[in-house]
CSV table of C-alpha atoms in Angstrom, one decimal:
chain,number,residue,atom,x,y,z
N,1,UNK,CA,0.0,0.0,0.0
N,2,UNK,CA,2.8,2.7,1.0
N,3,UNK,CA,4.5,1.8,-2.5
N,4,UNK,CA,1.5,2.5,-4.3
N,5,UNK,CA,0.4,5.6,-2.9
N,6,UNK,CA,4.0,7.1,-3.4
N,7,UNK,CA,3.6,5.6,-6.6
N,8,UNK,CA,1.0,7.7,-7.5
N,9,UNK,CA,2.1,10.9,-5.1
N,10,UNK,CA,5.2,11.3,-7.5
N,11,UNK,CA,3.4,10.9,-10.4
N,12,UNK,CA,0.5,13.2,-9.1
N,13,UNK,CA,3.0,15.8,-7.8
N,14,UNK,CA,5.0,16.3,-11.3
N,15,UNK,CA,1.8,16.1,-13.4
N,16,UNK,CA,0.8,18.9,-11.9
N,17,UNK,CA,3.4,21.0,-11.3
N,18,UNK,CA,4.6,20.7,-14.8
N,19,UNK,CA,1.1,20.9,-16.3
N,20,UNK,CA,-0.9,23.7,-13.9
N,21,UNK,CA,0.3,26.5,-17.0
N,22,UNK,CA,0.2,24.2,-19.7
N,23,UNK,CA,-2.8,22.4,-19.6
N,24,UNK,CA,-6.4,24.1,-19.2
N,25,UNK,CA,-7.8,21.9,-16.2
N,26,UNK,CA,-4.7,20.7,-14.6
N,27,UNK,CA,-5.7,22.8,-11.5
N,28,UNK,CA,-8.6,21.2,-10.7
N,29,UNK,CA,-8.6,17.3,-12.6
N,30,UNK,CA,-5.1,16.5,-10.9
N,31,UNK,CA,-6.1,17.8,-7.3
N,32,UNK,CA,-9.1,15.5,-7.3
N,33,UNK,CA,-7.6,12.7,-8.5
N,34,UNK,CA,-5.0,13.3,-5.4
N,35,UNK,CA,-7.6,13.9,-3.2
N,36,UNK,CA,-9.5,11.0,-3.8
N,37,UNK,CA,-6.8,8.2,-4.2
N,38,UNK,CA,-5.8,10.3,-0.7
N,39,UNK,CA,-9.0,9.5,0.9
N,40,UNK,CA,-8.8,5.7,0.1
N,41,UNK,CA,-5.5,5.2,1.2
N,42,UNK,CA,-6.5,7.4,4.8
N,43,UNK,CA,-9.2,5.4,4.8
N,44,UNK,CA,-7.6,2.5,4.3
N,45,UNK,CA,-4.7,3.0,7.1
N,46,UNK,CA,-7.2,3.9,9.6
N,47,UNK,CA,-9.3,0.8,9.3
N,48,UNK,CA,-6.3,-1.8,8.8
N,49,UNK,CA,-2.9,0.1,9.8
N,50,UNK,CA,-3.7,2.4,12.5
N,51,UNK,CA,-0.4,2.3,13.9
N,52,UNK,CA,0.9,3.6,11.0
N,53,UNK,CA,0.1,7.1,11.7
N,54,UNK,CA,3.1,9.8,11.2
N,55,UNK,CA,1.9,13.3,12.2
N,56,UNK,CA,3.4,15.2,14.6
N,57,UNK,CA,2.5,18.7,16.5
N,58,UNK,CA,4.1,20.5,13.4
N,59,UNK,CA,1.6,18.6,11.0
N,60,UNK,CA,-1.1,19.4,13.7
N,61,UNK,CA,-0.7,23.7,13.1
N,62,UNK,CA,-0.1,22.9,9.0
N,63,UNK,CA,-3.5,21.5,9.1
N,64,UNK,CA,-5.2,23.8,11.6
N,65,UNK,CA,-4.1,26.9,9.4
N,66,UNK,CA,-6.1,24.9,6.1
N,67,UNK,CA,-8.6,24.1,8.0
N,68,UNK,CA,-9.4,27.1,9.3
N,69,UNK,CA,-9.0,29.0,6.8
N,70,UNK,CA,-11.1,26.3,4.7
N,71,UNK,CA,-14.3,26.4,7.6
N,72,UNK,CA,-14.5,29.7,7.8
N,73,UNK,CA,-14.6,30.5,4.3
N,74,UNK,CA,-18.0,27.7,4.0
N,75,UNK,CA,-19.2,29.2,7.3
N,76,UNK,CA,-19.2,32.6,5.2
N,77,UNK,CA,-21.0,30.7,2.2
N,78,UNK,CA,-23.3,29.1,4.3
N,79,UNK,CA,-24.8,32.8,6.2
N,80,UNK,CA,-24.8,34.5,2.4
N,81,UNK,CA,-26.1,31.7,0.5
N,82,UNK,CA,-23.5,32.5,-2.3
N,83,UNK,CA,-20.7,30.4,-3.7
N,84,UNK,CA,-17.5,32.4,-5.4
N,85,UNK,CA,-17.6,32.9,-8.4
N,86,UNK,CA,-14.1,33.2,-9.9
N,87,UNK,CA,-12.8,34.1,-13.4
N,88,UNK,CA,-15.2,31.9,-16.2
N,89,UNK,CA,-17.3,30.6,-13.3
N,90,UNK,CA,-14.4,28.4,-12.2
N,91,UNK,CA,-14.2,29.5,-8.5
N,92,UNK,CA,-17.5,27.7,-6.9
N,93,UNK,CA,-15.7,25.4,-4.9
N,94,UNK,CA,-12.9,27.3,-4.3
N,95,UNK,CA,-13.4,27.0,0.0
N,96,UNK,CA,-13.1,23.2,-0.2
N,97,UNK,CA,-9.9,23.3,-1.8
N,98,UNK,CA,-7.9,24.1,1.5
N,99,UNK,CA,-10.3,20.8,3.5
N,100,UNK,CA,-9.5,18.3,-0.3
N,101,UNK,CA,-5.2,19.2,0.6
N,102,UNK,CA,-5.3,18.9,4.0
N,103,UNK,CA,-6.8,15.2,3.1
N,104,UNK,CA,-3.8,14.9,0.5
N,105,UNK,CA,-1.4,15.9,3.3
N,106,UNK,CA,-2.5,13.6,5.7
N,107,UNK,CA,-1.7,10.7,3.0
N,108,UNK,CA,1.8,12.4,1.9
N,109,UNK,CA,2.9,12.5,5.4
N,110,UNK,CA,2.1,8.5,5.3
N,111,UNK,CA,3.9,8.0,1.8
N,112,UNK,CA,5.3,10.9,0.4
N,113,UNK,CA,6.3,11.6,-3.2
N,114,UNK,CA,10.2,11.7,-3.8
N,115,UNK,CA,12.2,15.3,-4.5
N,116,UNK,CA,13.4,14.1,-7.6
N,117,UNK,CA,9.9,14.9,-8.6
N,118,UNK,CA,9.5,18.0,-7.4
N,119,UNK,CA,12.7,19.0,-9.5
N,120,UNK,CA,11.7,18.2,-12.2
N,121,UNK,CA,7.8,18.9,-12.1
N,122,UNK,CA,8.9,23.1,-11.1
N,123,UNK,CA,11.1,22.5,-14.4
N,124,UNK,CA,9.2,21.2,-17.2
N,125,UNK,CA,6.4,23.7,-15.6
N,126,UNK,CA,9.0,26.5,-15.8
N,127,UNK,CA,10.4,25.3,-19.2
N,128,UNK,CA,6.8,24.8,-21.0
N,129,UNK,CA,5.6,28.4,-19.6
N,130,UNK,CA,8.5,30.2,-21.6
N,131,UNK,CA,7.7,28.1,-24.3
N,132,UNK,CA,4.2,29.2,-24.5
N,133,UNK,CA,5.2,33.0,-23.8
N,134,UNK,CA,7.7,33.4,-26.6
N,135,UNK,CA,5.0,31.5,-28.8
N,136,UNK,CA,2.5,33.6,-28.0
N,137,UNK,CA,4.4,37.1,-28.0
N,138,UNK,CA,6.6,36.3,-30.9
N,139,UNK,CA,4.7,34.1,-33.2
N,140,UNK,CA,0.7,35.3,-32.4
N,141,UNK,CA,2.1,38.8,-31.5
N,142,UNK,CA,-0.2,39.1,-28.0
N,143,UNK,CA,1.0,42.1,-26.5
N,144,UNK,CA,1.2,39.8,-22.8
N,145,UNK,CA,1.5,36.0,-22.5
N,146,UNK,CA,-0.9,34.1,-20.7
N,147,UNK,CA,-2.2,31.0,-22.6
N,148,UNK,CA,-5.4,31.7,-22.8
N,149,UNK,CA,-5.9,32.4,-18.3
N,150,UNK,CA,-5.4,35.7,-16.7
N,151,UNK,CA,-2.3,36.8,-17.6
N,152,UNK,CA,-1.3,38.1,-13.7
N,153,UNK,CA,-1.3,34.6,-12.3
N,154,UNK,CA,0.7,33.2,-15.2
N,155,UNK,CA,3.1,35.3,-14.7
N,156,UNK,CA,3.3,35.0,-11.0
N,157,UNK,CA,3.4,31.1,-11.3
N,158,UNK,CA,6.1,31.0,-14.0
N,159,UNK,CA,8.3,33.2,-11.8
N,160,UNK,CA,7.6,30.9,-9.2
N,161,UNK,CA,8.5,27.9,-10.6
N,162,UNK,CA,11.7,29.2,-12.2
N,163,UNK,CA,12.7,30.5,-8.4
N,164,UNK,CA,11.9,26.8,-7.2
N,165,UNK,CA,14.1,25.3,-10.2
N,166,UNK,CA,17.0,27.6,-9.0
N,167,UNK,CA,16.9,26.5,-5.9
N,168,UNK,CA,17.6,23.0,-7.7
N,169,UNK,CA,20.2,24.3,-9.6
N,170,UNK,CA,22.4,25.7,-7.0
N,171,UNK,CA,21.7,22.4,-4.4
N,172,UNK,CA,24.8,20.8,-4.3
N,173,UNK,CA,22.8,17.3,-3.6
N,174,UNK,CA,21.1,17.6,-7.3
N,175,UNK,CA,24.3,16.1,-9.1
N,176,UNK,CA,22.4,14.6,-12.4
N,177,UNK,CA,23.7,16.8,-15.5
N,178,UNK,CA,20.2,16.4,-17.5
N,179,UNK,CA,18.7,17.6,-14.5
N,180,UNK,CA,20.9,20.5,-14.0
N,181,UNK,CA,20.7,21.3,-17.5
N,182,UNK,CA,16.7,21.2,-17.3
N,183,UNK,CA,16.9,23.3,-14.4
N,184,UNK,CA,18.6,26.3,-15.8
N,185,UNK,CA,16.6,26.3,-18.5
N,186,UNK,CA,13.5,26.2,-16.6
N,187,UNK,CA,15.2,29.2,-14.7
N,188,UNK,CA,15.3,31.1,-18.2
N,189,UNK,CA,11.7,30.2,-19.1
N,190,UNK,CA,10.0,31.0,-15.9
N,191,UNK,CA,12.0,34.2,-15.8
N,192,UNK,CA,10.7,34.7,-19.8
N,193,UNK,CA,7.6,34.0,-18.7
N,194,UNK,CA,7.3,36.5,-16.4
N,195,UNK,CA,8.4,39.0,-18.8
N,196,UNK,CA,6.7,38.5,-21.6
N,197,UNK,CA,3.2,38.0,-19.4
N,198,UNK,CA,3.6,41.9,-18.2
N,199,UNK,CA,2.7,41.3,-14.5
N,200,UNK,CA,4.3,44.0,-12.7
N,201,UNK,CA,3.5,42.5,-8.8
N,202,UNK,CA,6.1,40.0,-9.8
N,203,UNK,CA,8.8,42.6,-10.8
N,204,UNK,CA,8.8,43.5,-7.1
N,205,UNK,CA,8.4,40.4,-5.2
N,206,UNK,CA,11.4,38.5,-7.6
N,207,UNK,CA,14.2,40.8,-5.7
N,208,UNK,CA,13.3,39.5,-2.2
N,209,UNK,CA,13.2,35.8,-3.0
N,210,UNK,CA,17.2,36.5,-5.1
N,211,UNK,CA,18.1,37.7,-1.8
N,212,UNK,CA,16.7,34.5,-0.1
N,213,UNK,CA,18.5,32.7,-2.2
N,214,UNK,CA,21.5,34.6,-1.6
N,215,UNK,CA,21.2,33.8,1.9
N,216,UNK,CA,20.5,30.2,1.6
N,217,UNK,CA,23.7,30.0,-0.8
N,218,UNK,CA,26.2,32.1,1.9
N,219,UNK,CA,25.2,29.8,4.7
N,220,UNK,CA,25.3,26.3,3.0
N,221,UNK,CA,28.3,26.4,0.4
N,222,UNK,CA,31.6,26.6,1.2
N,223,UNK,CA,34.1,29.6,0.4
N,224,UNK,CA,35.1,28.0,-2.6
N,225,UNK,CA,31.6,27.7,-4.3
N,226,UNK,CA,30.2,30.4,-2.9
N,227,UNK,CA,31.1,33.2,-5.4
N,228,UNK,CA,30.5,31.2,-8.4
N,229,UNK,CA,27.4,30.7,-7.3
N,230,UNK,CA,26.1,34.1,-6.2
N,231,UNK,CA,27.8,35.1,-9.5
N,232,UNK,CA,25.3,32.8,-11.4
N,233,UNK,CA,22.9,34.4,-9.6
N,234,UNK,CA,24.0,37.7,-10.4
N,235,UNK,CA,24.2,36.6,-14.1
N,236,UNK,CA,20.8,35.6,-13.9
N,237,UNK,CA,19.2,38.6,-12.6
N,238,UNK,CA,21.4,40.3,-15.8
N,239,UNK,CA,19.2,37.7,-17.7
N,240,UNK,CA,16.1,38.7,-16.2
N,241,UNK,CA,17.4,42.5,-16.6
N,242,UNK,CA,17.9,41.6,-20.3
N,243,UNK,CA,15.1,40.2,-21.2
N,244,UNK,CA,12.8,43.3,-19.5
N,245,UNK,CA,14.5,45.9,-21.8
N,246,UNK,CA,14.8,44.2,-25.2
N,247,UNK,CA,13.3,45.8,-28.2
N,248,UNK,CA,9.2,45.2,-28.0
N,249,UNK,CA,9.1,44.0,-24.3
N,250,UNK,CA,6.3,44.8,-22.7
N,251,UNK,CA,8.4,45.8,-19.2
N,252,UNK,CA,9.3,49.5,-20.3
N,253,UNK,CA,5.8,49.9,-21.5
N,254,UNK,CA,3.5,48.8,-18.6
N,255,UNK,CA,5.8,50.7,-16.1
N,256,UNK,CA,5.7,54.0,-18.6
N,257,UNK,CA,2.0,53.5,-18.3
N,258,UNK,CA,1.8,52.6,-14.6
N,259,UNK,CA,3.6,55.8,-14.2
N,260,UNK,CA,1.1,57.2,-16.6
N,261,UNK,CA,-1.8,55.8,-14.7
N,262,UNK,CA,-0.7,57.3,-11.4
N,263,UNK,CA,-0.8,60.8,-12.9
N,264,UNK,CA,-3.9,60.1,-14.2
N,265,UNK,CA,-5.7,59.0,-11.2
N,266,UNK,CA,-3.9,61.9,-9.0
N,267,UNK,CA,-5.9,64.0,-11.9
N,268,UNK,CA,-9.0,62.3,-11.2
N,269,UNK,CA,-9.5,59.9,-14.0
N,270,UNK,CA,-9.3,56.5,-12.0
N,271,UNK,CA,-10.4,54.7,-15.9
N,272,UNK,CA,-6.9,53.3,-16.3
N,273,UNK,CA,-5.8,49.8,-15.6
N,274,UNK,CA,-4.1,51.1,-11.8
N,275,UNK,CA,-6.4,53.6,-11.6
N,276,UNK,CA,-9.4,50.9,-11.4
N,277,UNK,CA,-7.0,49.0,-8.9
N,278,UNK,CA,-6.4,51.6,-6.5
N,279,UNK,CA,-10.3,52.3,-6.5
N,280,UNK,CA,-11.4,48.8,-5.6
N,281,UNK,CA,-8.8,49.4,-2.8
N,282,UNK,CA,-10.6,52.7,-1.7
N,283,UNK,CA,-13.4,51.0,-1.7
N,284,UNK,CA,-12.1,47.9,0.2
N,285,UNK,CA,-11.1,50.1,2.4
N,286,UNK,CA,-15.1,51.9,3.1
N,287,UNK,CA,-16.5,48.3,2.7
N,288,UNK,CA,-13.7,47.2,5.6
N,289,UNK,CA,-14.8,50.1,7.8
N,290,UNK,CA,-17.9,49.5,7.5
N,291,UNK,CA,-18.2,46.1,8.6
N,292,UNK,CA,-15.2,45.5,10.2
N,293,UNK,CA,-15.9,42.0,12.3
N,294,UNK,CA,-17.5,39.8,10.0
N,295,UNK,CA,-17.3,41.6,6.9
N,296,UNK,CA,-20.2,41.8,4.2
N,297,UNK,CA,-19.8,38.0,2.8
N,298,UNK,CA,-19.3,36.4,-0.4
N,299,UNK,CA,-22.3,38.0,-2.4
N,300,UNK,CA,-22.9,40.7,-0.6
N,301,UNK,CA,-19.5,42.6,-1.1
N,302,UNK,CA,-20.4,43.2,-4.8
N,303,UNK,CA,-23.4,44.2,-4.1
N,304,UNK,CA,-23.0,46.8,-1.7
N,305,UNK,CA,-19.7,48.1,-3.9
N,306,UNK,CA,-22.2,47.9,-6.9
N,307,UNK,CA,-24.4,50.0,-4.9
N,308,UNK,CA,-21.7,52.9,-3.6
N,309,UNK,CA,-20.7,52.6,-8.2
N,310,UNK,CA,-24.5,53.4,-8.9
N,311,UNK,CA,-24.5,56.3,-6.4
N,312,UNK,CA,-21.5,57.8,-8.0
N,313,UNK,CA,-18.9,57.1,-5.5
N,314,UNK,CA,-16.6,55.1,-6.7
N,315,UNK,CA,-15.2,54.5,-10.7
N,316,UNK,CA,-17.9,51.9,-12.9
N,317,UNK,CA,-15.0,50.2,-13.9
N,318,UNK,CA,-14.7,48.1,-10.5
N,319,UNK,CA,-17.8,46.3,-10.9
N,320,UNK,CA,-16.6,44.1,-13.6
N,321,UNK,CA,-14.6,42.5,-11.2
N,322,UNK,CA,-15.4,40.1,-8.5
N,323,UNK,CA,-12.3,40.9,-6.2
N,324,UNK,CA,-10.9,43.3,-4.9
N,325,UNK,CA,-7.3,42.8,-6.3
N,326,UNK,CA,-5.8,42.2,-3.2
N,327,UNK,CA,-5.8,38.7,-0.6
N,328,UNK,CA,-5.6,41.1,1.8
N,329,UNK,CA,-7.8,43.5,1.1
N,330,UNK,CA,-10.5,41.2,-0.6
N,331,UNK,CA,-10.7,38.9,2.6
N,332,UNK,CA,-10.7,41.5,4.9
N,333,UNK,CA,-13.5,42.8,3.4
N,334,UNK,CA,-15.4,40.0,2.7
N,335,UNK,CA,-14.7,37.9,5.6
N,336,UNK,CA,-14.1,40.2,8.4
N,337,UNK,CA,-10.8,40.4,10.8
N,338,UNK,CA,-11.6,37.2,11.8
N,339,UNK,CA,-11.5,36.2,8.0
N,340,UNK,CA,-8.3,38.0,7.6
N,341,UNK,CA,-6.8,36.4,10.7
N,342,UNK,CA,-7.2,33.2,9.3
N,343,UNK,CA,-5.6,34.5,5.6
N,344,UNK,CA,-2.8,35.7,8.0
N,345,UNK,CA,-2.7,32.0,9.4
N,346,UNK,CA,-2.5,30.0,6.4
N,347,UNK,CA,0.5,32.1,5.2
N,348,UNK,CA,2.7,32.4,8.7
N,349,UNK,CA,2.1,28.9,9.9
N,350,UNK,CA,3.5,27.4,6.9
N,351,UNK,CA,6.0,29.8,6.6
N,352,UNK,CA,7.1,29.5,10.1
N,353,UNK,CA,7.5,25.9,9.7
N,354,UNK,CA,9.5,26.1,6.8
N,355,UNK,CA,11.8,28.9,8.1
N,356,UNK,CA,12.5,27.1,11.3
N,357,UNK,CA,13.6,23.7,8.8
N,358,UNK,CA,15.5,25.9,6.7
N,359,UNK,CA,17.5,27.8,9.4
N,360,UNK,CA,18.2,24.2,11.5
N,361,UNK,CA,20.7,22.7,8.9
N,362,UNK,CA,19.9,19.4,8.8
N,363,UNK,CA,21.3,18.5,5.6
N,364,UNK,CA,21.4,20.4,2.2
N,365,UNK,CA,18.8,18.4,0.7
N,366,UNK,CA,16.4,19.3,3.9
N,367,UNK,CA,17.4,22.6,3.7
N,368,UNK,CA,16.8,23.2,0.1
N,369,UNK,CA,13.3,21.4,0.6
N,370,UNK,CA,12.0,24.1,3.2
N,371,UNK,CA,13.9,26.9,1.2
N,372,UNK,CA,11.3,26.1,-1.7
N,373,UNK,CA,8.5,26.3,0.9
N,374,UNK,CA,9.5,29.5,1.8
N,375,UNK,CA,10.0,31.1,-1.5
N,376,UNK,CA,6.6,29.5,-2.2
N,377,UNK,CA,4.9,31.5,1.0
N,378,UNK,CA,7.0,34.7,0.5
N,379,UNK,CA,6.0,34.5,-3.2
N,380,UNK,CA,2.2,34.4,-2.4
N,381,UNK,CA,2.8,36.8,-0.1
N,382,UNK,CA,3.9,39.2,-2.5
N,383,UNK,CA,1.7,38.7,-5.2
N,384,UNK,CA,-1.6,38.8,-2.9
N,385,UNK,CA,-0.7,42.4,-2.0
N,386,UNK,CA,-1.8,43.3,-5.6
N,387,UNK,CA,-4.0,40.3,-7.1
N,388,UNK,CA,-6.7,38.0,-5.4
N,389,UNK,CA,-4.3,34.8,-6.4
N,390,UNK,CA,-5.8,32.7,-3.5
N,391,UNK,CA,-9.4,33.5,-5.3
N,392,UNK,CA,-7.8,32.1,-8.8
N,393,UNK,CA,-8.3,28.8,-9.6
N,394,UNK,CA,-4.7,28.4,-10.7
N,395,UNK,CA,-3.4,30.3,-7.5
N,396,UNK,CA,-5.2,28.7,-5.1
N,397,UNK,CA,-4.2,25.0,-6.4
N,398,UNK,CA,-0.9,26.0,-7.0
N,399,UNK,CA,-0.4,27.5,-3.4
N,400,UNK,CA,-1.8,24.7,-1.7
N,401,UNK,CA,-0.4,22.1,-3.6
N,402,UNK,CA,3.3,23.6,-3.5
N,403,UNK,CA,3.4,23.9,0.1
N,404,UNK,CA,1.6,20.6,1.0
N,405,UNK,CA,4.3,18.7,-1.3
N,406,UNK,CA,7.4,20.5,-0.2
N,407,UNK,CA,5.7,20.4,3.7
N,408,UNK,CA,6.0,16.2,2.9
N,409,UNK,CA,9.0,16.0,1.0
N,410,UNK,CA,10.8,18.1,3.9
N,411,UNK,CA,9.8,15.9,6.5
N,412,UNK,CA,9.9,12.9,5.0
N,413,UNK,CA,13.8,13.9,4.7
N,414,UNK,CA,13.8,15.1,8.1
N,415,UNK,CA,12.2,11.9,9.2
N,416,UNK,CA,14.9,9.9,7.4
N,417,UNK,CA,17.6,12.1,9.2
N,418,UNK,CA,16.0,10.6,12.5
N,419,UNK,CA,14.7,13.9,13.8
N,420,UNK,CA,11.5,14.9,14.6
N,421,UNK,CA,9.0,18.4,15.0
N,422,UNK,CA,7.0,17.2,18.3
C-alpha cells in the first residue's frame, strides 16, 4: 500500500506542477484525482494500519491553518447563501480546496512523493511556460503572454516555478547533468515568462526571493563555491534585466503607463488599468470600515460596492470585477478580521515551519526542501498584496499544492535524518 500511494504521489505531484500553466484543467482534474486516491489510502490506514500514523505537533498547526482558513470561508457561504464565483465561473468550490489538501497531506505524510519529482515537475512547468510565452508574443504577436488564463497569475506562477528550479540548480545534492541542464533552462523560461506576461507585482516580489537565495547559498556552500554561485545568480538577474528591456518588451511599456496611470488618477481619472485598482482598494477600504468584524460575505460585497458605483462614489470600472485585487484586502473585506486572521494563518504557519527547517541545517537536501517552501509562501505573499491569487483557480491550487508537497518532502527527509517536530 505505502509503495502505491508514493507511486502515485510522485506521479500526481510532477503532473501537476509541470502541467498547472500548460494544460487548461490541470488545477482542478489533478487535485481531485490526489484527493481521492488520498481518501482511500487514509481510509484504508485507519481501518487496517492504524499504527501507521506519522503526524506530529508541526503537522497538527499545518493543518489547523487549512482548515481554518477552509471552515471559515463555507461558514461565510453558508450565512450569504453564495458560492464564489471566480474568473469563467471556475471559483465555486474554491473554499473546499484548502479541507481536499489537508486530506492529501494527511496521506503524503504517510507516503510521500520523492524530491526528484519536485525538480523536475517546477522545471518542465517553468520550461513549458516560456515556451508558450515566446509563442504567444513572438509568433501570435499578443501584446502579454498568458495562454489563454489571466495573464497576472501566469506570470506569478512561472516566476515561481523558475525561483523553485533555481533553488535545484544551485543544491549541491542535485548532481544529475540532464537535471541540472533542465533546471537552468527552466530558470530562463519561468524568468521569460514572467516577462513577456507583463505582471508587474512579480517585478517586485522576484528581488526579495534572489536575496533568499543569496542567503541560503552564503550559509550552505563553502568559500570555494560560494562566489561562483552568487555570480550565477547575479548573471541571472542580468538575464532577467535583459530580457525586460529588449526591443518590444512589454516591461518598459507597462511601467511607462503605470507611471502614466498614477498621474492620471492623482488628476481624477481612476479609468486606467491602476487607476481601477487603486479604487477597488478605496473602496475595500469603506466596505472594511464598515463592517469590520464579519465583513459583508461572499455576495454581498459586490453588491454593496455595486451599490456605492451606482450612487457615483466610486469608478464603474470596478464592478466588472469580483475581487478586490488584493488577498488582503479582498478577505478583509469580505470575511471580516476574523477572516483575515485566518488569511494571515494560512500564510505564517506554513512559513514559520519552513523557516524554522530551513535555518536548522539538517542537511542540504532538507534545507533546500524548506527553502522552496519559503520562497513559495514569501511569493504568495507578494503577489496577494496586488491580485486576489488565492481567489484564482490556478493560485489557489498551485499555493496549496506547492506547500503541501514541499511540507512532505521536507519531512519525510527530516524523518529519514531521524529527527522529529513534536
Amino acid at each position: 500500500m505505502i509503495r502505491w500511494c508514493r507511486f502515485s504521489a510522485n506521479i500526481l505531484f510532477f503532473s501537476f506542477l509541470s502541467l498547472l500553466l500548460v494544460c487548461r484543467y490541470a488545477y482542478a482534474l489533478l487535485p481531485f484525482v490526489a484527493t481521492g486516491l488520498a481518501l482511500l489510502a487514509v481510509l484504508y490506514w485507519a481501518f487496517f494500519s492504524p499504527g501507521r500514523w506519522s503526524l506530529d505537533r508541526e503537522d497538527v498547526f499545518f493543518l489547523l491553518a487549512m482548515l481554518v482558513f477552509a471552515v471559515l470561508w463555507l461558514g461565510d457561504v453558508l450565512r450569504t447563501g453564495a458560492w464564489p464565483v471566480g474568473e469563467g465561473n471556475q471559483g465555486v468550490w474554491l473554499p473546499l480546496w484548502p479541507l481536499m489538501a489537508a486530506v492529501v497531506m494527511v496521506a503524503w505524510r504517510l507516503a510521500a512523493p520523492q524530491p526528484g519529482f519536485l525538480w523536475w515537475g517546477v522545471a518542465f512547468g517553468a520550461f513549458l511556460a516560456g515556451c508558450i510565452a515566446a509563442y504567444e508574443y513572438w509568433w501570435l504577436g499578443r501584446p502579454r503572454a498568458g495562454n489563454g488564463m489571466n495573464p497576472i497569475p501566469f506570470g506569478n506562477l512561472a516566476l515561481l516555478l523558475g525561483s523553485l528550479s533555481l533553488v535545484g540548480l544551485i543544491s549541491p545534492y542535485v548532481t544529475r547533468s540532464s537535471l541540472r541542464l533542465v533546471l537552468g533552462l527552466a530558470v530562463l523560461g519561468g524568468l521569460l515568462a514572467s516577462v513577456l506576461s507583463g505582471t508587474r507585482g512579480g517585478w517586485v516580489v522576484f528581488p526579495v526571493l534572489i536575496l533568499l537565495l543569496v542567503r541560503h547559498v552564503s550559509r550552505s556552500w563553502c568559500e570555494s563555491f560560494r562566489g561562483g554561485v552568487v555570480g550565477s545568480v547575479l548573471v541571472l538577474v542580468a538575464v532577467l534585466l535583459a530580457m525586460s528591456l529588449m526591443p518590444g518588451a512589454p516591461v518598459k511599456g507597462r511601467l511607462s503607463q503605470g507611471v502614466a496611470n498614477l498621474q492620471d488618477y492623482a488628476g481624477g481619472d481612476a479609468g486606467s488599468s491602476l487607476g481601477v485598482r487603486l479604487e477597488m482598494w478605496r473602496a475595500g477600504w469603506q466596505l472594511i470600515k464598515a463592517r469590520p468584524g464579519l465583513g459583508w460575505g461572499e455576495g454581498r460585497l459586490e453588491a454593496q460596492r455595486d451599490s456605492w458605483v451606482d450612487e457615483g462614489r466610486f469608478h464603474q470600472g470596478i464592478s466588472r470585477y469580483d475581487q478586490l485585487h488584493s488577498d488582503l484586502v479582498d478577505t478583509f473585506a469580505r470575511r471580516g478580521a476574523v477572516g483575515l486572521l485566518s488569511l494571515i494563518a494560512l500564510y505564517a504557519v506554513p512559513l514559520w515551519l519552513f523557516w524554522r527547517h530551513w535555518l536548522r541545517g539538517v542537511d542540504e537536501e532538507a534545507r533546500a526542501l524548506a527553502l522552496c517552501g519559503v520562497l513559495v509562501v514569501v511569493g504568495f505573499v507578494g503577489f496577494g498584496l496586488s491580485q486576489s491569487m488565492l481567489r484564482d483557480v490556478r493560485g489557489l491550487s498551485g499555493y496549496l499544492a506547492l506547500i503541501v508537497g514541499c511540507w512532505s518532502l521536507l519531512k519525510g527527509r527530516v524523518a529519514g535524518a531521524g529527527l522529529s517536530g513534536r
